[in-house]
XYZ file of N, CA and C in Angstrom:
441
model
N 0.808 -1.052 -0.082
C -0.013 0.007 -0.014
C 0.947 1.223 -0.021
N 0.651 2.179 -0.831
C 1.378 3.435 -0.862
C 0.578 4.422 -0.191
N 1.266 5.227 0.686
C 0.824 6.225 1.538
C 1.032 7.609 0.790
N 0.167 8.461 0.895
C 0.080 9.822 0.335
C -0.170 10.763 1.323
N 0.660 11.869 1.449
C 0.169 12.832 2.591
C 0.170 14.159 1.893
N -0.913 14.906 2.136
C -1.144 16.221 1.625
C -1.233 17.197 2.833
N -0.413 18.246 2.652
C -0.630 19.323 3.748
C -1.565 20.316 3.165
N -2.618 20.556 3.793
C -3.770 21.506 3.219
C -3.630 22.652 4.121
N -3.804 23.731 3.457
C -3.912 25.107 4.143
C -5.107 25.748 4.461
N -5.117 26.891 4.848
C -6.396 27.794 4.976
C -7.365 27.097 5.992
N -6.986 26.586 6.929
C -8.000 25.957 7.931
C -8.672 24.655 7.530
N -8.166 23.868 6.526
C -8.652 22.657 6.052
C -8.472 21.468 7.225
N -7.538 21.596 7.886
C -7.205 20.673 8.944
C -8.096 20.877 10.143
N -8.518 22.024 10.275
C -9.589 22.165 11.437
C -10.773 21.247 11.335
N -11.416 21.181 10.117
C -12.509 20.465 9.917
C -12.335 18.864 10.142
N -11.121 18.426 9.805
C -10.904 17.062 10.058
C -10.151 16.660 11.364
N -9.978 17.687 12.085
C -9.253 17.595 13.415
C -7.702 17.329 13.348
N -7.161 17.625 12.212
C -5.821 17.432 12.008
C -4.811 18.458 12.565
N -3.544 18.307 12.514
C -2.615 19.316 13.073
C -2.806 20.813 12.452
N -2.756 21.715 13.219
C -2.866 23.156 12.789
C -1.401 23.598 12.475
N -1.373 24.536 11.621
C -0.106 25.240 11.224
C 0.620 25.849 12.559
N -0.216 26.461 13.382
C 0.336 27.047 14.527
C 0.963 25.931 15.438
N 0.422 24.813 15.579
C 0.787 23.728 16.338
C 2.068 23.179 15.740
N 1.974 22.943 14.438
C 3.280 22.524 13.786
C 4.377 23.344 13.912
N 4.179 24.751 13.882
C 5.174 25.661 14.050
C 5.725 25.710 15.314
N 5.037 25.601 16.449
C 5.413 25.395 17.749
C 6.485 24.282 17.960
N 6.045 23.118 17.411
C 6.881 21.941 17.464
C 8.208 22.139 16.765
N 8.153 22.785 15.568
C 9.426 23.066 14.918
C 10.382 23.872 15.728
N 9.648 24.955 16.228
C 10.458 26.054 16.894
C 11.089 25.385 18.230
N 10.354 24.416 18.782
C 11.023 23.774 19.976
C 11.896 22.714 19.719
N 12.226 22.413 18.470
C 13.120 21.296 18.187
C 14.546 21.830 18.136
N 15.396 21.268 18.940
C 16.928 21.718 19.158
C 17.734 20.831 18.247
N 18.588 21.307 17.531
C 19.507 20.658 16.562
C 20.723 20.097 17.467
N 21.013 18.914 17.178
C 22.140 18.335 17.744
C 23.222 18.058 16.927
N 24.321 18.853 17.023
C 25.379 18.728 16.024
C 26.715 18.269 16.707
N 27.249 17.284 16.157
C 28.540 16.544 16.657
C 29.646 17.456 16.336
N 30.442 17.728 17.323
C 31.646 18.526 17.023
C 32.842 17.596 17.171
N 33.494 17.225 16.050
C 34.601 16.359 16.053
C 35.879 16.702 16.793
N 36.023 18.175 16.839
C 37.260 18.635 17.680
C 36.949 18.280 19.260
N 35.918 18.455 19.774
C 35.677 18.250 21.216
C 35.053 16.859 21.442
N 34.555 16.343 20.340
C 33.783 14.953 20.501
C 32.662 15.105 21.347
N 31.991 16.270 21.343
C 30.738 16.481 22.071
C 29.635 16.692 21.124
N 28.433 16.544 21.507
C 27.235 17.088 20.832
C 26.751 18.352 21.328
N 26.813 19.362 20.523
C 26.193 20.629 20.775
C 24.769 20.795 20.463
N 24.053 21.309 21.422
C 22.484 21.488 21.252
C 22.351 22.886 20.799
N 21.829 23.059 19.729
C 21.765 24.462 19.079
C 20.157 24.730 18.687
N 19.693 25.677 19.196
C 18.266 26.112 18.981
C 18.168 26.875 17.645
N 18.718 26.270 16.636
C 18.736 26.979 15.184
C 17.523 27.319 14.555
N 16.637 26.297 14.724
C 15.229 26.687 14.156
C 14.484 27.719 14.825
N 14.700 27.793 16.162
C 14.017 28.894 16.923
C 14.812 30.306 16.462
N 16.004 30.230 16.334
C 16.763 31.433 15.887
C 16.328 31.942 14.588
N 16.207 31.066 13.585
C 15.633 31.526 12.361
C 14.232 31.981 12.405
N 13.472 31.244 13.168
C 12.018 31.738 13.403
C 11.957 33.101 14.030
N 12.819 33.406 15.041
C 12.833 34.639 15.587
C 13.195 35.713 14.730
N 14.247 35.639 13.862
C 14.690 36.503 12.862
C 13.495 36.720 11.786
N 12.756 35.656 11.372
C 11.686 35.865 10.548
C 10.463 36.632 11.315
N 10.266 36.324 12.467
C 9.269 37.068 13.220
C 9.507 38.474 13.159
N 10.724 38.889 13.637
C 11.129 40.338 13.618
C 10.998 40.901 12.214
N 11.265 40.225 11.199
C 11.166 40.718 9.857
C 9.707 40.889 9.377
N 8.768 39.917 9.684
C 7.498 39.947 9.313
C 6.496 40.685 10.310
N 7.166 41.136 11.303
C 6.331 41.790 12.469
C 5.347 42.806 11.883
N 4.158 42.725 12.313
C 3.606 42.043 13.650
C 3.297 40.661 13.391
N 3.072 40.191 12.119
C 2.775 38.857 11.988
C 3.990 37.837 12.341
N 3.547 36.645 12.583
C 4.586 35.605 13.087
C 4.828 34.761 11.846
N 6.055 34.139 11.897
C 6.424 33.193 10.883
C 5.800 31.835 11.110
N 5.518 31.043 10.010
C 4.962 29.589 10.140
C 6.113 28.688 9.772
N 5.713 27.471 9.899
C 6.798 26.484 9.631
C 7.231 26.441 8.044
N 6.238 26.819 7.287
C 6.407 26.943 5.865
C 7.490 28.035 5.575
N 7.306 29.132 6.259
C 8.235 30.315 6.082
C 9.605 29.847 6.521
N 9.816 29.123 7.661
C 10.975 28.684 8.211
C 11.711 27.648 7.236
N 10.920 26.751 6.595
C 11.550 25.874 5.683
C 11.989 26.685 4.419
N 11.204 27.543 3.879
C 11.662 28.317 2.787
C 12.986 29.171 3.013
N 13.138 29.642 4.236
C 14.302 30.337 4.684
C 15.547 29.487 4.636
N 15.165 28.274 5.358
C 16.344 27.230 5.193
C 16.863 26.739 3.839
N 15.882 26.559 2.906
C 16.157 26.278 1.674
C 16.926 27.394 0.945
N 16.472 28.530 1.118
C 17.171 29.724 0.552
C 18.597 29.888 0.997
N 18.731 29.753 2.415
C 20.044 29.804 2.972
C 21.109 28.805 2.323
N 20.467 27.583 2.225
C 21.245 26.505 1.674
C 21.752 26.717 0.235
N 20.793 27.210 -0.478
C 21.065 27.658 -1.979
C 22.039 28.641 -2.020
N 22.067 29.711 -1.221
C 23.123 30.689 -1.182
C 24.498 30.110 -0.763
N 24.364 29.305 0.263
C 25.650 28.747 0.791
C 26.283 27.886 -0.208
N 25.497 27.115 -0.938
C 26.130 26.211 -1.978
C 26.596 27.127 -3.103
N 25.958 28.220 -3.389
C 26.236 29.101 -4.559
C 27.511 29.935 -4.381
N 27.931 30.166 -3.090
C 29.099 30.894 -2.929
C 30.427 30.101 -2.943
N 30.243 28.773 -3.009
C 31.482 27.871 -3.238
C 31.873 28.151 -4.601
N 33.451 28.196 -4.576
C 34.007 28.436 -5.909
C 33.771 27.401 -6.961
N 33.615 26.218 -6.613
C 33.427 25.130 -7.573
C 31.955 25.059 -8.007
N 31.160 25.695 -7.422
C 29.700 25.498 -7.944
C 29.511 26.080 -9.356
N 28.986 25.506 -10.257
C 28.794 25.879 -11.541
C 27.618 27.014 -11.716
N 27.753 27.790 -12.613
C 26.657 28.917 -12.962
C 25.321 28.577 -12.627
N 24.764 27.432 -13.282
C 23.387 27.189 -13.255
C 22.838 26.863 -11.866
N 23.747 26.533 -10.806
C 23.339 26.231 -9.532
C 23.641 27.443 -8.567
N 24.136 28.595 -9.057
C 24.279 29.639 -8.270
C 23.042 30.650 -8.315
N 22.543 31.084 -7.171
C 21.436 31.960 -7.158
C 21.836 33.296 -7.570
N 21.198 33.934 -8.542
C 21.699 35.243 -9.003
C 21.778 36.329 -8.004
N 20.945 36.311 -7.054
C 20.923 37.256 -6.044
C 22.311 37.122 -5.059
N 22.909 35.880 -5.229
C 24.197 35.709 -4.413
C 25.234 36.646 -4.886
N 25.100 37.061 -6.013
C 26.156 38.177 -6.552
C 25.969 39.550 -5.758
N 24.928 39.787 -5.248
C 24.552 41.088 -4.756
C 24.468 41.070 -3.191
N 24.614 40.032 -2.625
C 24.368 39.690 -1.105
C 25.625 39.095 -0.604
N 25.856 39.312 0.693
C 26.867 38.689 1.382
C 26.332 38.303 2.846
N 26.891 37.272 3.403
C 26.475 36.937 4.932
C 26.674 37.976 5.887
N 25.700 38.263 6.734
C 25.945 39.231 7.841
C 26.373 38.299 9.075
N 25.738 37.161 9.164
C 25.965 36.262 10.287
C 26.186 34.911 9.686
N 27.619 34.513 9.772
C 27.971 33.364 9.145
C 27.202 32.145 9.693
N 26.818 32.177 10.925
C 26.182 31.097 11.461
C 24.937 30.502 10.712
N 24.305 31.438 9.962
C 23.078 31.062 9.285
C 23.502 30.487 7.975
N 24.775 30.284 7.658
C 25.308 29.688 6.424
C 26.046 28.517 6.569
N 25.983 27.967 7.882
C 26.576 26.572 8.153
C 25.877 25.451 7.599
N 26.577 24.784 6.714
C 25.833 23.853 5.841
C 25.352 22.624 6.702
N 26.104 22.140 7.578
C 25.732 21.076 8.601
C 24.481 21.365 9.361
N 24.575 22.692 10.017
C 23.479 23.157 10.889
C 22.226 23.258 9.924
N 22.346 23.917 8.724
C 21.095 23.843 7.808
C 20.677 22.643 7.536
N 21.496 21.702 7.362
C 20.977 20.311 6.988
C 20.259 19.625 8.134
N 20.803 19.772 9.250
C 20.094 19.215 10.616
C 18.872 20.003 10.703
N 18.799 21.294 10.595
C 17.547 22.139 10.834
C 16.521 21.711 9.949
N 16.897 21.579 8.592
C 15.816 21.027 7.564
C 15.293 19.632 7.961
N 16.252 18.760 8.235
C 15.813 17.404 8.624
C 14.958 17.456 9.798
N 15.329 18.221 10.838
C 14.470 18.191 12.102
C 13.152 18.933 11.826
N 12.974 19.887 10.990
C 11.751 20.451 10.644
C 10.788 19.470 9.911
N 11.354 18.808 8.981
C 10.419 17.799 8.312
C 10.084 16.732 9.257
N 11.162 16.235 10.074
C 10.733 15.140 11.001
C 9.674 15.715 11.962
N 9.649 16.842 12.439
C 8.515 17.252 13.461
C 7.137 17.311 12.644
N 7.323 18.026 11.425
C 5.937 17.891 10.681
C 5.385 16.535 10.487
N 6.333 15.659 10.050
C 5.984 14.296 9.636
C 5.481 13.410 10.894
N 6.244 13.818 12.067
C 5.769 13.033 13.273
C 4.344 13.480 13.601
N 4.130 14.810 13.458
C 2.733 15.313 13.761
C 1.588 14.794 12.901
N 1.987 14.642 11.605
C 1.009 14.088 10.707
C 0.680 12.542 10.921
N 1.894 11.910 11.287
C 1.807 10.483 11.535
C 1.052 10.287 12.903
N 1.114 11.023 13.784
C 0.421 10.973 14.978
C -1.093 11.147 14.819
N -1.476 12.016 13.799
C -2.820 12.193 13.516
C -3.312 10.987 12.740
N -2.510 10.429 11.793
C -2.902 9.263 11.054
C -3.084 8.121 11.942
N -2.249 7.974 13.020
C -2.436 6.837 13.974
C -3.818 6.946 14.736
N -4.231 8.134 15.010
C -5.569 8.235 15.630
C -6.664 7.920 14.664
N -6.415 8.289 13.479
C -7.408 7.917 12.472
C -7.760 6.448 12.485
N -6.829 5.587 12.429
C -6.962 4.118 12.228
C -7.778 3.593 13.367
N -7.879 4.278 14.428
C -8.640 3.886 15.662
C -10.126 4.280 15.569
N -10.447 5.297 14.616
C -11.719 5.691 14.435
C -12.484 4.795 13.511
N -13.747 4.881 13.545
C -14.484 4.109 12.396
C -15.486 5.023 11.766
N -15.664 4.996 10.460
C -16.559 5.561 9.737
C -16.444 7.047 9.669
N -15.238 7.510 9.646
C -14.879 9.076 9.724
C -15.081 9.605 8.336
N -16.058 10.512 8.205
C -16.241 11.036 6.835
C -15.353 12.104 6.585
N -14.738 12.209 5.317
C -13.890 13.339 4.982
C -12.508 12.879 5.010
N -12.108 11.695 5.408
C -10.729 11.283 5.371
C -10.718 9.962 4.836
N -9.814 9.859 3.879
C -9.913 8.412 3.217
C -8.523 7.944 2.935
N -8.244 6.718 3.137
C -6.824 6.218 2.818
C -6.905 5.879 1.313
N -5.870 6.345 0.636
C -5.841 6.089 -0.884
C -5.214 4.601 -1.054
């Protein structure tokens, strides 16, 4: 059996009792990235997703960022980071990279970005999976169907 997951916006999950964007965003922001430091052989706990979220909140103020905004920012940062490498070929370099430079190098750490993206997707996936698990215990639930 193949599983298909769709993220619906604009309040669609309210009607089916699914996870809300605000709840997913809260979970994402609370997730701390664990990065192994080979020099010290320690695992550093870095609240990177929350740092990115806070920067976005300040930028979007008075509105708050959502997990989708956070993921888009992480993807953009990854693109710029790879684009500034000397060996990256032209078609993979974002054009705006020629006009911008990092203010805070921390936001361009490839390992931290990779962990943050993985953790964001993991939190969203876990929330959806938790909802799916509840569905299988219900019977005759109209509006939700397994494909």
